[in-house]
Amino acid sequence: MIKINPAEQKLVAQYIQEITGIFLDQSKAYLFETRLSSIAEANNCKSYQELQVKAKKDPSKAIEKSIIDAITTNETLFFRDKGPFELLQHKILPELIDRRSPKSALKTQIKIWSAASSTGQELYSIAIVIKELLKDNPDYAFTLLGTDISDAAIAQASYGKYNRFEIERGLDKKYLQKFFTLFGDSWKIKDEIRAMVNFRKFNLMHPFTALGKFDIIFCRNVAIYFTLDDRKKLFNKLADNLVDDGYLIIGSTESLSGVCPRFIPKRHLRSIFYQKQ
């Protein structure tokens, strides 16, 4: 395994922050060595600095993609923390539906964004909540978008196939039988749920203008890896892309206090959500 020195680590950490927003301090030397050494060796690099130089010069961006896939943490599960999904089912969706009740023959559009969707469990959980709550109500059309910076994560999310370990983490058995099909030794999401969602690669450090406005945004457990300055930029951009009466849901251990005064926290039962001032 190639070792990393402090000067080299600082240089590579700056590069990783530029391409992902993730800030790795000096205590994270082991992460560079355990996650990037095989990429360095595969590209005939004798040091991490050489890997960074090659990644920047690579016109195909293949090395950069490998680094992003290795560094990003795809730690997720179905119905993670449960509270946000109970909030969605019992508070947010009923309120939105009440306010957006159809006023013409056209379907009412409701847009939801999972801004760090990883391998898709969060967005599929949202889709299941909607399916269970509204069945196939013809008056409402949902646009469910999941984005992530990792190509590997987006590929798995789009395919919708999960091994037994991934399935057993958070997914109620009634949903497993209802919305998944046994696929070899794994489980695949059924087409009726898969058709409700769309996944695409997206870097949260980039402008959000092309994404449009959303009624609900989930941005959970990704900003914790950013510097305070980058967190401020992120949540200000999210505020711009949230409709005036929309809802923002962040991680259970996260807070926007001192980060983005444009949002105010509100509580429902055990959960906190945010709306714009």
PDB file of C-alpha atoms in Angstrom, residues 82-222:
ATOM      1  CA  LYS A  82     -37.923   6.497   9.979  1.00  0.00           C
ATOM      2  CA  GLY A  83     -38.925   9.941  11.326  1.00  0.00           C
ATOM      3  CA  PRO A  84     -38.589  11.809   8.001  1.00  0.00           C
ATOM      4  CA  PHE A  85     -40.786   9.264   6.228  1.00  0.00           C
ATOM      5  CA  GLU A  86     -43.445   9.416   8.943  1.00  0.00           C
ATOM      6  CA  LEU A  87     -43.238  13.198   8.598  1.00  0.00           C
ATOM      7  CA  LEU A  88     -43.676  12.877   4.835  1.00  0.00           C
ATOM      8  CA  GLN A  89     -46.666  10.546   5.182  1.00  0.00           C
ATOM      9  CA  HIS A  90     -48.571  12.209   8.021  1.00  0.00           C
ATOM     10  CA  LYS A  91     -47.654  15.892   7.728  1.00  0.00           C
ATOM     11  CA  ILE A  92     -45.929  17.110   4.567  1.00  0.00           C
ATOM     12  CA  LEU A  93     -47.758  15.251   1.803  1.00  0.00           C
ATOM     13  CA  PRO A  94     -51.254  15.802   3.279  1.00  0.00           C
ATOM     14  CA  GLU A  95     -50.525  19.529   3.659  1.00  0.00           C
ATOM     15  CA  LEU A  96     -49.143  19.828   0.138  1.00  0.00           C
ATOM     16  CA  ILE A  97     -52.019  17.885  -1.369  1.00  0.00           C
ATOM     17  CA  ASP A  98     -54.498  20.052   0.496  1.00  0.00           C
ATOM     18  CA  ARG A  99     -52.836  23.237  -0.780  1.00  0.00           C
ATOM     19  CA  ARG A 100     -52.299  21.877  -4.294  1.00  0.00           C
ATOM     20  CA  SER A 101     -55.776  20.376  -4.774  1.00  0.00           C
ATOM     21  CA  PRO A 102     -56.548  20.319  -8.512  1.00  0.00           C
ATOM     22  CA  LYS A 103     -58.202  23.502  -9.738  1.00  0.00           C
ATOM     23  CA  SER A 104     -58.507  22.402 -13.343  1.00  0.00           C
ATOM     24  CA  ALA A 105     -58.534  19.305 -15.529  1.00  0.00           C
ATOM     25  CA  LEU A 106     -54.726  19.246 -15.423  1.00  0.00           C
ATOM     26  CA  LYS A 107     -52.881  17.037 -12.970  1.00  0.00           C
ATOM     27  CA  THR A 108     -51.273  18.723  -9.972  1.00  0.00           C
ATOM     28  CA  GLN A 109     -47.481  18.456 -10.202  1.00  0.00           C
ATOM     29  CA  ILE A 110     -45.445  17.803  -7.046  1.00  0.00           C
ATOM     30  CA  LYS A 111     -41.656  17.667  -7.373  1.00  0.00           C
ATOM     31  CA  ILE A 112     -39.379  15.950  -4.841  1.00  0.00           C
ATOM     32  CA  TRP A 113     -35.576  15.872  -4.885  1.00  0.00           C
ATOM     33  CA  SER A 114     -33.304  13.504  -2.983  1.00  0.00           C
ATOM     34  CA  ALA A 115     -30.137  15.583  -3.282  1.00  0.00           C
ATOM     35  CA  ALA A 116     -27.659  12.925  -2.130  1.00  0.00           C
ATOM     36  CA  SER A 117     -29.498   9.783  -3.121  1.00  0.00           C
ATOM     37  CA  SER A 118     -26.541   7.381  -2.948  1.00  0.00           C
ATOM     38  CA  THR A 119     -27.671   3.932  -4.134  1.00  0.00           C
ATOM     39  CA  GLY A 120     -31.340   4.930  -4.215  1.00  0.00           C
ATOM     40  CA  GLN A 121     -32.867   3.622  -0.997  1.00  0.00           C
ATOM     41  CA  GLU A 122     -34.028   7.064   0.152  1.00  0.00           C
ATOM     42  CA  LEU A 123     -35.849   7.936  -3.067  1.00  0.00           C
ATOM     43  CA  TYR A 124     -37.432   4.486  -3.345  1.00  0.00           C
ATOM     44  CA  SER A 125     -38.621   4.843   0.269  1.00  0.00           C
ATOM     45  CA  ILE A 126     -40.226   8.179  -0.675  1.00  0.00           C
ATOM     46  CA  ALA A 127     -41.873   6.549  -3.700  1.00  0.00           C
ATOM     47  CA  ILE A 128     -43.279   3.745  -1.523  1.00  0.00           C
ATOM     48  CA  VAL A 129     -44.739   6.285   0.927  1.00  0.00           C
ATOM     49  CA  ILE A 130     -46.446   8.105  -1.957  1.00  0.00           C
ATOM     50  CA  LYS A 131     -47.743   4.866  -3.466  1.00  0.00           C
ATOM     51  CA  GLU A 132     -49.162   3.734  -0.139  1.00  0.00           C
ATOM     52  CA  LEU A 133     -50.727   7.107   0.649  1.00  0.00           C
ATOM     53  CA  LEU A 134     -52.229   7.995  -2.724  1.00  0.00           C
ATOM     54  CA  LYS A 135     -52.431   4.625  -4.479  1.00  0.00           C
ATOM     55  CA  ASP A 136     -52.915   5.659  -8.132  1.00  0.00           C
ATOM     56  CA  ASN A 137     -54.725   8.951  -7.645  1.00  0.00           C
ATOM     57  CA  PRO A 138     -55.059  10.425 -11.153  1.00  0.00           C
ATOM     58  CA  ASP A 139     -55.203  13.999  -9.882  1.00  0.00           C
ATOM     59  CA  TYR A 140     -51.539  14.154  -8.875  1.00  0.00           C
ATOM     60  CA  ALA A 141     -48.331  13.679 -10.839  1.00  0.00           C
ATOM     61  CA  PHE A 142     -45.094  13.262  -8.892  1.00  0.00           C
ATOM     62  CA  THR A 143     -41.625  13.957 -10.207  1.00  0.00           C
ATOM     63  CA  LEU A 144     -39.073  12.155  -8.035  1.00  0.00           C
ATOM     64  CA  LEU A 145     -35.428  12.991  -8.745  1.00  0.00           C
ATOM     65  CA  GLY A 146     -32.421  11.402  -7.087  1.00  0.00           C
ATOM     66  CA  THR A 147     -28.936  12.800  -7.637  1.00  0.00           C
ATOM     67  CA  ASP A 148     -25.498  11.709  -6.508  1.00  0.00           C
ATOM     68  CA  ILE A 149     -21.926  12.465  -7.468  1.00  0.00           C
ATOM     69  CA  SER A 150     -20.925   8.802  -7.748  1.00  0.00           C
ATOM     70  CA  ASP A 151     -21.388   6.978 -11.057  1.00  0.00           C
ATOM     71  CA  ALA A 152     -21.383   3.624  -9.272  1.00  0.00           C
ATOM     72  CA  ALA A 153     -24.102   4.743  -6.846  1.00  0.00           C
ATOM     73  CA  ILE A 154     -26.291   6.107  -9.649  1.00  0.00           C
ATOM     74  CA  ALA A 155     -25.854   2.897 -11.648  1.00  0.00           C
ATOM     75  CA  GLN A 156     -27.070   0.739  -8.756  1.00  0.00           C
ATOM     76  CA  ALA A 157     -29.906   3.131  -7.900  1.00  0.00           C
ATOM     77  CA  SER A 158     -31.110   3.147 -11.509  1.00  0.00           C
ATOM     78  CA  TYR A 159     -31.069  -0.644 -11.676  1.00  0.00           C
ATOM     79  CA  GLY A 160     -32.849  -0.955  -8.328  1.00  0.00           C
ATOM     80  CA  LYS A 161     -31.309  -4.269  -7.258  1.00  0.00           C
ATOM     81  CA  TYR A 162     -30.207  -4.873  -3.656  1.00  0.00           C
ATOM     82  CA  ASN A 163     -28.611  -7.775  -1.834  1.00  0.00           C
ATOM     83  CA  ARG A 164     -30.157  -9.318   1.275  1.00  0.00           C
ATOM     84  CA  PHE A 165     -28.029  -7.194   3.631  1.00  0.00           C
ATOM     85  CA  GLU A 166     -29.128  -3.962   1.924  1.00  0.00           C
ATOM     86  CA  ILE A 167     -32.771  -5.081   1.904  1.00  0.00           C
ATOM     87  CA  GLU A 168     -32.852  -6.139   5.546  1.00  0.00           C
ATOM     88  CA  ARG A 169     -31.554  -2.762   6.721  1.00  0.00           C
ATOM     89  CA  GLY A 170     -34.730  -0.778   7.364  1.00  0.00           C
ATOM     90  CA  LEU A 171     -37.206  -2.322   4.922  1.00  0.00           C
ATOM     91  CA  ASP A 172     -40.414  -3.652   6.447  1.00  0.00           C
ATOM     92  CA  LYS A 173     -41.284  -7.164   5.245  1.00  0.00           C
ATOM     93  CA  LYS A 174     -44.710  -6.021   4.038  1.00  0.00           C
ATOM     94  CA  TYR A 175     -42.986  -3.637   1.610  1.00  0.00           C
ATOM     95  CA  LEU A 176     -40.510  -6.304   0.522  1.00  0.00           C
ATOM     96  CA  GLN A 177     -43.293  -8.643  -0.542  1.00  0.00           C
ATOM     97  CA  LYS A 178     -45.356  -5.873  -2.100  1.00  0.00           C
ATOM     98  CA  PHE A 179     -42.781  -3.836  -4.010  1.00  0.00           C
ATOM     99  CA  PHE A 180     -39.794  -6.148  -4.676  1.00  0.00           C
ATOM    100  CA  THR A 181     -39.193  -9.285  -6.726  1.00  0.00           C
ATOM    101  CA  LEU A 182     -36.670 -11.992  -5.835  1.00  0.00           C
ATOM    102  CA  PHE A 183     -33.859 -11.786  -8.391  1.00  0.00           C
ATOM    103  CA  GLY A 184     -31.348 -14.599  -7.891  1.00  0.00           C
ATOM    104  CA  ASP A 185     -29.929 -14.039  -4.413  1.00  0.00           C
ATOM    105  CA  SER A 186     -30.975 -10.361  -4.450  1.00  0.00           C
ATOM    106  CA  TRP A 187     -34.189  -8.325  -4.657  1.00  0.00           C
ATOM    107  CA  LYS A 188     -35.221  -5.966  -7.457  1.00  0.00           C
ATOM    108  CA  ILE A 189     -37.636  -3.060  -7.112  1.00  0.00           C
ATOM    109  CA  LYS A 190     -40.845  -3.611  -9.092  1.00  0.00           C
ATOM    110  CA  ASP A 191     -41.468  -1.593 -12.229  1.00  0.00           C
ATOM    111  CA  GLU A 192     -44.433   0.267 -10.698  1.00  0.00           C
ATOM    112  CA  ILE A 193     -42.039   1.925  -8.208  1.00  0.00           C
ATOM    113  CA  ARG A 194     -39.031   2.130 -10.533  1.00  0.00           C
ATOM    114  CA  ALA A 195     -41.148   4.040 -13.067  1.00  0.00           C
ATOM    115  CA  MET A 196     -41.885   6.730 -10.470  1.00  0.00           C
ATOM    116  CA  VAL A 197     -38.254   7.814 -10.039  1.00  0.00           C
ATOM    117  CA  ASN A 198     -35.367   9.193 -12.049  1.00  0.00           C
ATOM    118  CA  PHE A 199     -31.683   9.226 -11.126  1.00  0.00           C
ATOM    119  CA  ARG A 200     -28.887  11.338 -12.529  1.00  0.00           C
ATOM    120  CA  LYS A 201     -25.343  12.259 -11.675  1.00  0.00           C
ATOM    121  CA  PHE A 202     -25.025  15.704 -10.160  1.00  0.00           C
ATOM    122  CA  ASN A 203     -22.377  17.575  -8.179  1.00  0.00           C
ATOM    123  CA  LEU A 204     -23.799  19.697  -5.343  1.00  0.00           C
ATOM    124  CA  MET A 205     -20.874  22.087  -5.774  1.00  0.00           C
ATOM    125  CA  HIS A 206     -22.231  23.090  -9.188  1.00  0.00           C
ATOM    126  CA  PRO A 207     -25.063  25.591  -9.899  1.00  0.00           C
ATOM    127  CA  PHE A 208     -28.613  24.263  -9.412  1.00  0.00           C
ATOM    128  CA  THR A 209     -30.319  26.521 -11.965  1.00  0.00           C
ATOM    129  CA  ALA A 210     -31.077  23.798 -14.509  1.00  0.00           C
ATOM    130  CA  LEU A 211     -32.834  21.606 -11.930  1.00  0.00           C
ATOM    131  CA  GLY A 212     -35.805  23.922 -11.429  1.00  0.00           C
ATOM    132  CA  LYS A 213     -37.923  24.315  -8.290  1.00  0.00           C
ATOM    133  CA  PHE A 214     -38.996  21.581  -5.883  1.00  0.00           C
ATOM    134  CA  ASP A 215     -41.828  21.205  -3.395  1.00  0.00           C
ATOM    135  CA  ILE A 216     -39.799  18.905  -1.114  1.00  0.00           C
ATOM    136  CA  ILE A 217     -36.040  18.497  -0.845  1.00  0.00           C
ATOM    137  CA  PHE A 218     -34.281  15.768   1.109  1.00  0.00           C
ATOM    138  CA  CYS A 219     -30.618  16.659   1.714  1.00  0.00           C
ATOM    139  CA  ARG A 220     -29.575  14.384   4.539  1.00  0.00           C
ATOM    140  CA  ASN A 221     -26.148  13.466   5.874  1.00  0.00           C
ATOM    141  CA  VAL A 222     -24.065  14.913   3.060  1.00  0.00           C
TER     142      VAL A 222
END
